[in-house]
Amino acid sequence: MPIVQDIIIEPPPDGVVIDPMSWFDSPGPFELEIGCGKGGFLLSRARANPHLRLLGIEWANKFFKYAADRMSRWGLTNVRLMRTDAKFFVMQNLPPACVDVLHLYHPDPWPKKRHHKRRLVQPDFVEAAIRVIAPGGRWLVQSDHAEYFEQIEQLLGARPELVRIEWTEAEADPEPDWRGTNFEIKYAREGRTIHRAAFRRL
């Protein structure tokens, strides 16, 4: 089956604020996954929760096309995919208080110190993310990289607009057979520790 073009959303121009609900035929809570990879989590979340409206952002073209084809083959209508720079999309294109849940699982840690500036979670991105998360909304973060996760914890924990909550209180409720993101499955098999944190927007 060819990719349903409605699933793919072209990135808006710089500085143009869009309404994510305009992409869907009916309203519903809006969730954003940054770095959706091959779409394992997104697929499970969308199938189990047809009332949700989901956008997955992925920069790697190979994974982006794979995920889009995957959603199309399942005939999902509550998922959209975009290939763009997630940082600038959140900072420039999303309106305030539009995201009910922000999923950020295993962001690239850029482990070499000289590359740390390339990491997604920096003060300017945190500021923008807080702006777009609706009051009462959640931000879920997961990483296998201890040093980067500690940095994320510190940045988010220092913001008065966010309150730390238990992961079990905040985690998504996907299909019963859900086994984790591709990275989560891979790293668990390798015996790596998976670090998790959840925050609620006040």
Short mmCIF file of C-alpha atoms in Angstrom, two decimals:
data_model
loop_
_atom_site.label_atom_id
_atom_site.label_comp_id
_atom_site.label_asym_id
_atom_site.label_seq_id
_atom_site.Cartn_x
_atom_site.Cartn_y
_atom_site.Cartn_z
CA MET A 1 0.00 0.00 0.00
CA PRO A 2 1.45 3.43 -0.87
CA ILE A 3 1.94 5.97 1.87
CA VAL A 4 -1.22 7.95 2.56
CA GLN A 5 -0.04 11.48 1.92
CA ASP A 6 -2.34 12.90 4.59
CA ILE A 7 -0.10 11.21 7.16
CA ILE A 8 2.90 13.31 6.09
CA ILE A 9 2.84 16.98 7.07
CA GLU A 10 5.24 19.36 5.38
CA PRO A 11 7.20 21.53 7.83
CA PRO A 12 5.75 25.04 8.06
CA PRO A 13 7.92 28.01 7.11
CA ASP A 14 10.09 29.59 9.78
CA GLY A 15 8.06 31.66 12.21
CA VAL A 16 4.65 30.56 10.87
CA VAL A 17 2.47 29.42 13.76
CA ILE A 18 0.18 26.53 12.83
CA ASP A 19 -2.89 24.89 14.38
CA PRO A 20 -2.15 21.14 14.77
CA MET A 21 -5.86 20.36 15.01
CA SER A 22 -6.30 21.49 11.41
CA TRP A 23 -4.52 18.29 10.33
CA PHE A 24 -7.20 16.04 11.80
CA ASP A 25 -10.86 15.43 10.98
CA SER A 26 -11.99 15.62 14.60
CA PRO A 27 -10.74 17.19 17.84
CA GLY A 28 -8.97 15.36 20.62
CA PRO A 29 -6.01 15.60 22.98
CA PHE A 30 -2.82 16.35 21.05
CA GLU A 31 0.42 14.52 21.78
CA LEU A 32 3.87 15.07 20.29
CA GLU A 33 6.67 12.53 20.07
CA ILE A 34 10.07 13.96 19.24
CA GLY A 35 12.38 11.44 17.61
CA CYS A 36 9.80 8.81 16.76
CA GLY A 37 12.30 6.65 14.86
CA LYS A 38 10.58 3.73 13.14
CA GLY A 39 7.33 4.61 14.88
CA GLY A 40 6.97 1.70 17.30
CA PHE A 41 5.65 3.75 20.20
CA LEU A 42 3.61 6.02 17.96
CA LEU A 43 1.90 3.06 16.29
CA SER A 44 1.03 1.42 19.59
CA ARG A 45 -0.20 4.66 21.12
CA ALA A 46 -2.36 5.55 18.13
CA ARG A 47 -3.93 2.10 17.78
CA ALA A 48 -4.80 1.85 21.46
CA ASN A 49 -6.11 5.42 21.73
CA PRO A 50 -8.12 6.46 18.65
CA HIS A 51 -9.39 9.54 20.54
CA LEU A 52 -5.85 10.98 20.61
CA ARG A 53 -4.24 13.11 17.90
CA LEU A 54 -0.53 12.36 17.54
CA LEU A 55 2.37 13.94 15.71
CA GLY A 56 5.70 12.19 15.38
CA ILE A 57 8.81 14.13 14.38
CA GLU A 58 11.82 12.32 12.94
CA TRP A 59 14.85 13.79 11.19
CA ALA A 60 16.45 10.61 9.83
CA ASN A 61 14.83 10.22 6.41
CA LYS A 62 15.10 6.43 6.34
CA PHE A 63 13.29 6.06 9.67
CA PHE A 64 10.79 8.79 8.76
CA LYS A 65 9.74 6.99 5.57
CA TYR A 66 9.57 3.65 7.36
CA ALA A 67 7.34 5.09 10.09
CA ALA A 68 5.06 6.82 7.56
CA ASP A 69 4.61 3.61 5.60
CA ARG A 70 3.95 1.74 8.84
CA MET A 71 1.15 4.11 9.88
CA SER A 72 -0.30 3.99 6.38
CA ARG A 73 -0.39 0.19 6.28
CA TRP A 74 -2.35 0.20 9.53
CA GLY A 75 -4.76 2.74 8.08
CA LEU A 76 -4.39 5.10 11.00
CA THR A 77 -6.14 8.45 10.75
CA ASN A 78 -5.10 9.94 14.10
CA VAL A 79 -1.35 10.12 13.37
CA ARG A 80 0.71 12.63 11.42
CA LEU A 81 4.45 12.57 10.72
CA MET A 82 6.84 15.40 9.96
CA ARG A 83 10.50 15.41 8.97
CA THR A 84 11.96 18.54 10.45
CA ASP A 85 14.22 19.97 13.13
CA ALA A 86 12.14 19.40 16.26
CA LYS A 87 13.81 22.19 18.19
CA PHE A 88 12.92 24.91 15.72
CA PHE A 89 9.45 23.45 15.12
CA VAL A 90 8.63 23.68 18.83
CA MET A 91 10.24 27.10 19.17
CA GLN A 92 8.77 28.71 16.06
CA ASN A 93 5.70 26.87 14.80
CA LEU A 94 3.56 25.61 17.68
CA PRO A 95 1.00 27.83 19.42
CA PRO A 96 0.97 28.15 23.22
CA ALA A 97 -0.63 25.42 25.36
CA CYS A 98 -1.42 23.08 22.45
CA VAL A 99 0.40 19.90 23.56
CA ASP A 100 -1.23 17.62 26.11
CA VAL A 101 1.69 15.17 26.33
CA LEU A 102 5.26 15.61 25.10
CA HIS A 103 7.09 12.31 24.60
CA LEU A 104 10.89 12.51 24.45
CA TYR A 105 12.46 9.06 24.46
CA HIS A 106 16.19 8.49 24.04
CA PRO A 107 17.18 11.83 22.49
CA ASP A 108 20.61 11.79 20.87
CA PRO A 109 23.08 12.30 23.75
CA TRP A 110 25.92 13.61 21.55
CA PRO A 111 28.32 12.04 24.07
CA LYS A 112 31.50 13.89 23.09
CA LYS A 113 31.86 17.07 25.14
CA ARG A 114 32.54 19.23 22.10
CA HIS A 115 29.18 18.12 20.68
CA HIS A 116 27.08 18.82 23.80
CA LYS A 117 25.85 22.05 22.24
CA ARG A 118 23.99 19.93 19.67
CA ARG A 119 21.82 18.31 22.32
CA LEU A 120 18.13 19.03 22.03
CA VAL A 121 17.42 19.72 25.69
CA GLN A 122 18.98 23.12 26.30
CA PRO A 123 17.52 26.09 28.22
CA ASP A 124 16.00 27.66 25.08
CA PHE A 125 14.25 24.43 24.09
CA VAL A 126 12.97 23.86 27.63
CA GLU A 127 11.54 27.38 27.62
CA ALA A 128 9.77 26.74 24.32
CA ALA A 129 8.49 23.32 25.37
CA ILE A 130 6.98 24.71 28.56
CA ARG A 131 5.24 27.36 26.48
CA VAL A 132 3.56 24.80 24.20
CA ILE A 133 2.56 22.27 26.88
CA ALA A 134 -0.96 22.92 28.14
CA PRO A 135 -1.57 23.46 31.87
CA GLY A 136 -1.94 20.03 33.39
CA GLY A 137 -0.07 18.51 30.46
CA ARG A 138 2.82 16.10 30.89
CA TRP A 139 6.40 15.84 29.69
CA LEU A 140 7.84 12.33 29.69
CA VAL A 141 11.58 11.80 29.22
CA GLN A 142 13.51 8.57 28.90
CA SER A 143 17.22 7.98 28.27
CA ASP A 144 19.91 5.36 28.64
CA HIS A 145 22.64 8.03 28.87
CA ALA A 146 23.13 8.85 32.57
CA GLU A 147 25.04 12.12 32.16
CA TYR A 148 22.62 13.60 29.63
CA PHE A 149 19.65 12.43 31.67
CA GLU A 150 21.07 14.17 34.73
CA GLN A 151 21.38 17.37 32.70
CA ILE A 152 17.76 17.04 31.56
CA GLU A 153 16.58 16.41 35.11
CA GLN A 154 18.36 19.51 36.34
CA LEU A 155 17.02 21.75 33.57
CA LEU A 156 13.42 20.59 33.94
CA GLY A 157 13.55 20.36 37.72
CA ALA A 158 14.68 23.97 37.98
CA ARG A 159 11.60 25.29 36.21
CA PRO A 160 8.81 26.50 38.54
CA GLU A 161 6.22 25.74 35.83
CA LEU A 162 6.99 22.01 36.09
CA VAL A 163 6.42 19.62 38.97
CA ARG A 164 8.02 16.17 39.09
CA ILE A 165 5.54 13.31 39.28
CA GLU A 166 5.86 9.56 39.47
CA TRP A 167 6.45 7.84 36.13
CA THR A 168 3.62 5.42 36.85
CA GLU A 169 1.28 8.37 37.29
CA ALA A 170 2.28 9.98 34.01
CA GLU A 171 3.19 7.17 31.64
CA ALA A 172 1.19 6.52 28.53
CA ASP A 173 -1.27 3.66 28.49
CA PRO A 174 -0.59 1.81 25.22
CA GLU A 175 -1.65 -1.63 24.08
CA PRO A 176 -1.26 -4.51 26.53
CA ASP A 177 1.38 -6.11 24.30
CA TRP A 178 3.54 -2.95 24.17
CA ARG A 179 7.19 -3.75 24.88
CA GLY A 180 8.88 -0.35 24.55
CA THR A 181 10.52 1.85 21.93
CA ASN A 182 13.09 0.34 19.58
CA PHE A 183 15.92 1.91 21.57
CA GLU A 184 14.39 0.81 24.86
CA ILE A 185 14.17 -2.80 23.69
CA LYS A 186 17.71 -2.74 22.30
CA TYR A 187 19.29 -1.16 25.35
CA ALA A 188 17.40 -3.38 27.77
CA ARG A 189 18.78 -6.41 25.96
CA GLU A 190 22.25 -4.94 26.34
CA GLY A 191 21.67 -4.56 30.06
CA ARG A 192 21.74 -0.76 30.08
CA THR A 193 19.93 1.18 32.77
CA ILE A 194 16.93 3.11 31.46
CA HIS A 195 16.39 6.45 33.22
CA ARG A 196 12.91 7.97 33.28
CA ALA A 197 11.38 11.21 34.49
CA ALA A 198 7.90 12.70 34.24
CA PHE A 199 6.77 16.28 34.85
CA ARG A 200 3.40 17.96 34.92
CA ARG A 201 2.91 21.51 33.64
CA LEU A 202 1.34 23.77 36.26
#
